XYZ file of C-alpha atoms in Angstrom:
431
model
C -26.135 36.552 -73.475
C -29.206 35.999 -70.412
C -32.452 33.960 -70.133
C -35.152 36.713 -69.517
C -36.944 34.044 -67.489
C -33.851 34.839 -64.674
C -34.055 38.527 -65.142
C -37.619 38.491 -64.476
C -37.398 35.663 -61.281
C -34.576 37.915 -60.103
C -34.528 41.690 -61.266
C -32.730 43.179 -58.681
C -29.995 40.892 -58.277
C -29.539 41.619 -62.168
C -29.697 45.233 -62.267
C -27.367 45.133 -59.094
C -24.829 43.102 -61.247
C -25.138 46.148 -64.107
C -24.508 48.548 -61.834
C -21.453 46.813 -60.553
C -20.048 46.713 -63.981
C -20.740 50.344 -64.552
C -23.168 49.520 -67.262
C -26.270 51.366 -67.141
C -27.618 51.238 -71.245
C -30.598 49.778 -69.713
C -32.409 48.162 -66.821
C -34.449 44.595 -65.919
C -37.751 46.764 -65.446
C -36.774 48.065 -69.451
C -36.235 44.136 -70.421
C -39.321 42.735 -68.546
C -41.343 45.482 -70.660
C -40.017 44.156 -73.425
C -40.618 41.082 -73.086
C -43.990 41.809 -71.668
C -44.837 43.460 -75.253
C -42.994 39.974 -76.952
C -45.427 37.868 -75.026
C -48.660 39.855 -75.506
C -47.311 39.734 -79.647
C -47.470 36.009 -78.844
C -50.628 35.525 -77.160
C -52.345 37.569 -79.583
C -50.763 35.599 -82.872
C -51.706 32.432 -81.136
C -55.473 33.889 -80.542
C -55.844 34.488 -84.083
C -54.297 31.341 -85.170
C -57.363 29.370 -82.857
C -59.865 31.852 -84.421
C -58.909 30.970 -87.980
C -58.505 26.981 -87.153
C -62.375 27.198 -86.170
C -63.479 29.105 -88.788
C -62.000 26.831 -91.251
C -63.284 23.428 -89.631
C -66.921 25.163 -89.966
C -66.240 25.941 -93.628
C -65.973 22.072 -93.355
C -68.800 21.262 -92.185
C -71.098 23.879 -93.757
C -70.370 22.754 -97.093
C -71.456 19.265 -96.184
C -74.936 21.428 -95.474
C -74.800 22.891 -98.492
C -74.962 26.184 -96.746
C -72.776 28.039 -100.269
C -73.985 31.573 -98.119
C -72.323 30.210 -94.663
C -69.418 28.802 -96.261
C -68.858 31.924 -98.545
C -69.182 34.144 -95.262
C -66.783 31.799 -93.127
C -64.104 32.205 -95.871
C -63.872 35.600 -96.226
C -63.559 35.668 -92.364
C -60.745 33.239 -92.424
C -59.058 35.365 -95.571
C -59.247 38.632 -93.027
C -57.933 35.948 -89.871
C -55.009 35.188 -92.721
C -53.748 38.730 -92.827
C -54.166 39.314 -89.123
C -52.300 36.439 -88.463
C -49.636 37.610 -90.754
C -49.703 41.192 -89.052
C -49.508 39.947 -85.573
C -46.741 37.276 -86.205
C -45.008 40.213 -87.697
C -45.442 42.125 -84.592
C -43.900 38.672 -82.482
C -41.205 38.156 -84.766
C -40.262 41.918 -84.623
C -40.773 42.560 -80.758
C -38.711 39.248 -80.369
C -35.596 40.555 -82.471
C -35.868 44.135 -80.279
C -35.669 41.830 -77.013
C -32.661 39.518 -78.802
C -30.620 42.249 -79.450
C -31.038 44.411 -76.470
C -30.086 40.958 -74.280
C -26.995 40.218 -76.786
C -25.339 43.965 -76.234
C -25.739 43.539 -72.140
C -21.832 42.168 -70.476
C -22.090 38.938 -68.342
C -22.723 39.710 -64.679
C -19.599 39.987 -62.186
C -19.300 37.107 -59.411
C -19.622 38.306 -55.944
C -15.917 38.330 -55.044
C -14.685 40.233 -58.025
C -13.543 43.919 -57.193
C -15.902 46.732 -58.190
C -13.888 49.501 -60.141
C -13.778 52.103 -63.249
C -10.439 50.263 -64.867
C -7.073 48.720 -64.109
C -6.255 50.806 -61.931
C -9.004 48.982 -59.522
C -7.019 45.565 -60.420
C -6.138 43.553 -56.864
C -2.410 41.949 -56.945
C -2.991 38.081 -56.154
C 0.685 37.497 -55.579
C 4.196 38.010 -57.007
C 6.362 35.592 -58.614
C 10.196 36.296 -58.835
C 12.072 39.894 -58.367
C 11.532 42.083 -61.189
C 14.930 41.644 -63.185
C 17.290 44.356 -63.149
C 20.810 44.885 -65.036
C 24.392 46.638 -63.768
C 23.729 48.307 -67.590
C 20.382 50.458 -69.013
C 18.391 47.602 -70.010
C 16.838 47.868 -73.377
C 13.398 47.376 -75.129
C 12.637 44.240 -77.074
C 12.834 46.423 -80.749
C 15.959 47.634 -79.480
C 17.297 44.114 -78.850
C 15.852 42.610 -82.148
C 16.356 45.253 -84.666
C 20.205 45.642 -82.850
C 20.273 41.921 -83.734
C 19.239 42.400 -87.422
C 16.468 39.987 -87.228
C 13.228 41.728 -86.291
C 12.214 44.118 -89.111
C 9.226 46.356 -88.800
C 10.578 48.675 -91.513
C 9.706 45.604 -93.979
C 7.011 44.865 -92.482
C 5.529 48.363 -92.770
C 6.460 48.087 -96.298
C 4.250 44.609 -96.903
C 1.410 45.233 -94.813
C 1.578 48.405 -93.146
C 1.676 49.653 -89.361
C 1.668 47.139 -86.391
C 2.968 44.560 -87.750
C 6.909 42.732 -87.843
C 8.830 40.451 -89.594
C 11.209 37.986 -87.651
C 14.143 36.550 -88.856
C 16.851 33.934 -88.371
C 16.973 32.555 -84.707
C 14.401 35.310 -83.215
C 11.846 33.214 -85.877
C 13.265 30.213 -84.366
C 12.588 30.920 -81.047
C 8.959 32.143 -81.459
C 8.319 29.093 -82.913
C 10.601 27.387 -80.241
C 8.067 29.516 -77.048
C 4.481 27.611 -78.977
C 6.004 24.449 -79.421
C 7.037 24.438 -75.342
C 4.030 25.456 -74.339
C 1.703 23.593 -76.665
C 3.740 20.374 -74.849
C 3.665 21.534 -71.548
C -0.064 21.932 -72.035
C -0.892 18.636 -73.562
C 0.950 16.429 -71.482
C 0.472 16.607 -67.676
C 3.353 17.476 -65.413
C 1.435 15.824 -62.130
C -2.067 15.077 -61.553
C -3.024 18.319 -61.266
C -1.829 20.359 -65.196
C -1.733 19.700 -68.612
C -4.329 17.600 -69.761
C -5.710 19.928 -73.118
C -6.414 17.905 -75.971
C -4.719 19.854 -79.006
C -6.259 21.248 -81.765
C -5.282 22.503 -84.949
C -8.476 24.772 -86.046
C -9.953 27.151 -88.847
C -8.555 30.285 -88.790
C -11.853 31.584 -90.648
C -15.321 31.174 -89.301
C -18.872 31.980 -89.847
C -20.872 34.998 -87.965
C -22.667 31.784 -85.696
C -19.163 31.024 -84.621
C -18.404 35.007 -83.306
C -21.672 35.549 -82.079
C -21.418 32.398 -79.914
C -18.548 33.440 -78.490
C -19.744 36.547 -77.942
C -17.535 38.980 -80.425
C -20.606 39.413 -82.445
C -22.227 41.963 -82.668
C -20.857 44.112 -80.458
C -17.341 44.443 -81.184
C -17.292 43.863 -84.760
C -15.016 46.772 -85.578
C -11.909 45.053 -83.767
C -12.545 42.113 -86.358
C -11.266 41.492 -89.921
C -13.855 40.454 -92.001
C -13.167 38.909 -95.851
C -15.307 39.878 -98.716
C -16.535 36.515 -98.494
C -18.249 36.839 -95.358
C -15.573 35.323 -93.291
C -14.402 36.501 -89.888
C -10.296 36.310 -89.159
C -10.629 34.823 -85.582
C -9.387 37.064 -82.941
C -8.225 34.236 -80.982
C -8.089 30.362 -81.096
C -10.732 30.750 -77.992
C -13.497 31.053 -81.039
C -13.038 27.938 -82.856
C -12.104 25.849 -79.818
C -15.290 27.008 -77.756
C -17.538 26.685 -80.610
C -16.168 22.757 -80.786
C -19.357 22.017 -78.592
C -22.111 24.244 -80.067
C -25.199 22.367 -80.530
C -24.349 19.373 -78.373
C -25.533 17.685 -75.694
C -22.952 16.985 -73.853
C -22.706 13.939 -70.697
C -21.286 15.754 -67.271
C -19.176 12.734 -67.066
C -17.287 13.292 -70.135
C -16.399 17.294 -68.821
C -14.506 19.109 -68.461
C -13.496 19.060 -71.811
C -9.890 21.205 -72.098
C -8.648 22.468 -75.058
C -5.704 24.301 -76.583
C -4.604 25.508 -80.099
C -1.131 27.768 -81.276
C -2.856 29.590 -84.102
C -2.146 33.224 -85.935
C -4.743 35.959 -84.158
C -6.115 38.958 -85.968
C -7.078 42.098 -84.732
C -7.750 45.562 -85.914
C -7.084 47.620 -82.356
C -9.653 49.948 -83.518
C -9.922 51.216 -79.665
C -5.861 51.668 -79.502
C -4.989 54.234 -81.479
C -1.532 55.758 -80.012
C -1.116 53.010 -77.279
C 2.088 50.527 -77.713
C 2.812 52.215 -81.582
C 6.662 50.666 -81.040
C 7.611 47.265 -80.936
C 5.901 44.175 -80.897
C 3.277 44.733 -77.840
C 0.115 45.529 -79.814
C -0.015 43.912 -83.043
C -2.888 43.566 -86.346
C -1.588 39.810 -86.487
C 0.465 37.877 -83.212
C 0.467 34.256 -82.376
C -1.115 32.798 -79.025
C -1.452 29.338 -77.670
C -5.235 29.611 -76.049
C -6.745 27.422 -73.773
C -10.604 26.899 -73.400
C -12.115 24.447 -70.985
C -16.016 23.379 -70.729
C -17.175 22.281 -67.927
C -20.146 22.181 -65.171
C -21.684 24.653 -62.943
C -20.411 22.888 -60.452
C -16.639 22.747 -61.472
C -16.188 25.801 -62.962
C -14.626 28.230 -60.511
C -11.862 25.113 -59.620
C -11.432 25.063 -63.283
C -10.450 28.402 -63.420
C -7.682 28.043 -60.877
C -6.212 25.219 -62.447
C -6.424 27.349 -66.180
C -4.412 29.981 -64.589
C -2.175 27.656 -62.938
C -1.333 26.488 -66.294
C -0.637 29.337 -67.618
C 1.712 30.386 -64.396
C 3.834 27.247 -64.952
C 4.797 28.672 -67.885
C 5.797 31.915 -67.065
C 7.876 29.713 -63.883
C 9.774 27.231 -66.382
C 10.517 29.970 -68.193
C 12.282 32.230 -65.218
C 10.248 35.180 -65.921
C 8.959 37.494 -63.068
C 5.708 38.044 -63.353
C 2.198 39.031 -60.811
C -1.146 37.706 -61.471
C -3.897 40.334 -60.923
C -7.284 39.653 -60.139
C -9.874 41.742 -62.085
C -12.322 44.491 -61.251
C -15.772 44.873 -62.860
C -14.344 47.926 -64.801
C -11.212 46.094 -66.718
C -12.783 42.747 -67.372
C -13.808 41.117 -70.735
C -17.537 41.497 -71.774
C -18.382 37.682 -71.608
C -16.528 36.937 -68.674
C -18.248 36.299 -65.093
C -14.233 36.463 -63.267
C -10.547 37.037 -64.747
C -7.282 36.666 -63.674
C -4.535 38.402 -65.369
C -0.863 37.728 -65.411
C 1.487 40.283 -65.421
C 5.115 39.997 -67.057
C 8.096 42.152 -65.570
C 9.279 43.420 -69.306
C 12.457 45.507 -67.651
C 12.884 47.471 -71.312
C 10.004 48.936 -69.814
C 10.222 48.561 -66.358
C 7.091 47.455 -65.743
C 4.686 44.867 -65.399
C 2.406 44.148 -68.842
C -0.551 41.477 -69.771
C 0.530 38.251 -71.209
C -2.135 36.368 -69.953
C -6.029 36.473 -68.923
C -8.145 33.484 -67.501
C -11.732 33.864 -67.654
C -14.725 32.129 -66.486
C -17.524 32.987 -68.595
C -20.684 30.785 -66.640
C -23.532 29.413 -69.157
C -22.970 33.338 -71.075
C -21.296 31.651 -74.176
C -23.109 28.370 -74.098
C -26.493 30.092 -74.532
C -25.364 31.561 -77.509
C -23.886 28.071 -79.556
C -26.688 26.028 -77.333
C -24.262 23.933 -75.752
C -25.537 21.877 -72.892
C -24.996 18.943 -70.702
C -26.604 15.916 -68.909
C -25.860 15.960 -65.598
C -25.052 12.221 -64.263
C -28.405 10.413 -63.319
C -30.785 13.021 -64.205
C -32.667 13.725 -67.356
C -32.539 17.290 -66.782
C -30.537 19.517 -69.325
C -28.173 22.220 -68.230
C -26.146 24.506 -70.209
C -22.583 24.015 -70.356
C -20.121 26.370 -68.219
C -16.869 27.637 -70.196
C -13.371 29.125 -69.658
C -10.571 30.538 -71.777
C -7.208 31.461 -70.908
C -3.810 32.627 -72.924
C -1.645 30.047 -72.180
C 0.456 32.117 -72.938
C 0.741 34.822 -75.653
C 3.762 33.966 -77.513
C 4.430 37.349 -79.424
C 4.996 38.934 -75.499
C 6.984 35.490 -74.056
C 8.844 36.781 -76.706
C 9.397 39.922 -75.865
C 9.467 39.078 -72.024
C 12.485 36.374 -73.239
C 14.301 38.558 -74.871
C 14.262 41.299 -72.343
C 14.983 39.328 -69.348
C 17.608 37.092 -70.858
C 19.913 40.445 -71.965
C 23.183 41.143 -72.205
C 25.154 44.232 -71.913
C 26.467 43.573 -75.141
C 22.780 43.382 -77.411
C 22.891 38.970 -77.152
C 20.365 37.262 -75.558
C 20.612 33.987 -73.126
C 18.354 30.964 -74.509
C 16.695 30.145 -71.459
C 17.319 26.474 -70.233
C 13.965 24.560 -71.088
C 13.859 26.249 -74.648
C 17.281 25.206 -75.911
C 16.473 21.581 -77.067
C 13.492 23.555 -78.717
C 16.547 25.622 -80.413
C 18.987 22.462 -81.535
C 21.261 23.469 -78.782
C 21.602 27.117 -79.189
C 22.529 28.830 -75.907
C 22.269 32.474 -76.835
C 21.578 34.465 -79.619
C 24.120 37.130 -81.336
C 24.708 38.948 -84.477
């Protein structure tokens, strides 16, 4: 969400940012013209209110002098001004709503170091960790492994819920739980002075409109969400409740950054994913994720992005899963992001890197929607907070990567060392 005053102050920079993102639905000139209409309506309403107040005072003066004719004339004038004021206020409200509606669907502006591009083909590889895993036998995909073990059931899930669901059983269900617990433990407990330190949260998974609006899922992405009949939204990620923990608050800069993490189910309609990843667990309506959220100051936001991404990378490194770090282009970034790193894990079964984490800095874009501010140390000035969010990691995709990376020729799975304590000492999964 943008402040129209910022757009008025530097329309060229605003238009340049939108052009870089490939967004052409509006321009600074159009928004400023809409704001002028709104300001004119506001001024008109204020002028009519001033006239009405003055006429009302004159009625009392006329009655004091027993000038009933003048009092009646003024009362008629006040009545007419009341109707005019109502019309002016209606116009002010309509133009204000129109400006807000125009502003709330405009994507965030990219930072200067974000590469300009149309889609994922224009992303830039920043680093690569580990060598892609290869085998002396044909690598199977995760669903072949899971079904072969009798522990991953898509057919039963389809009977229960339809497409894009799965039933995990036995050791695979436990492995998914183990992965989530392992991730949370790493994020909550600092490993050194630089990583970890997040506060674990168990948030609601049903939220109101204002929460979805605050993190910019609404109004633009309503079709990608699930909504209950009584008006609650199922969260697409724990980013929504975690970020909204600071809504309508004024924080002290000395108490920032605030860092939250949560393991929750996530629900997405995948409205725009028809025909993509229809087999397996890559793209589902329901999945679990460990989310990372930071709320910080303008000055520390970019350093926090690097730190958040490093936390997600550390999980992959401890699991010994090869990955690459990508700086997303303007055409591949999310709606609310100013800069995003994607971590793509190597999946031997697909012979490809696939996204497993996305870490973004959003500037004050979300905080303006949530009215979340902070007071700088030693200052009375209030500023909007800067927010960040990232996956640390997508648990289902981590399960996929663990299965495919640790598969054996006979279809059994070696359990990574760091997960064995969470698996009761198990060293492998076999049928």
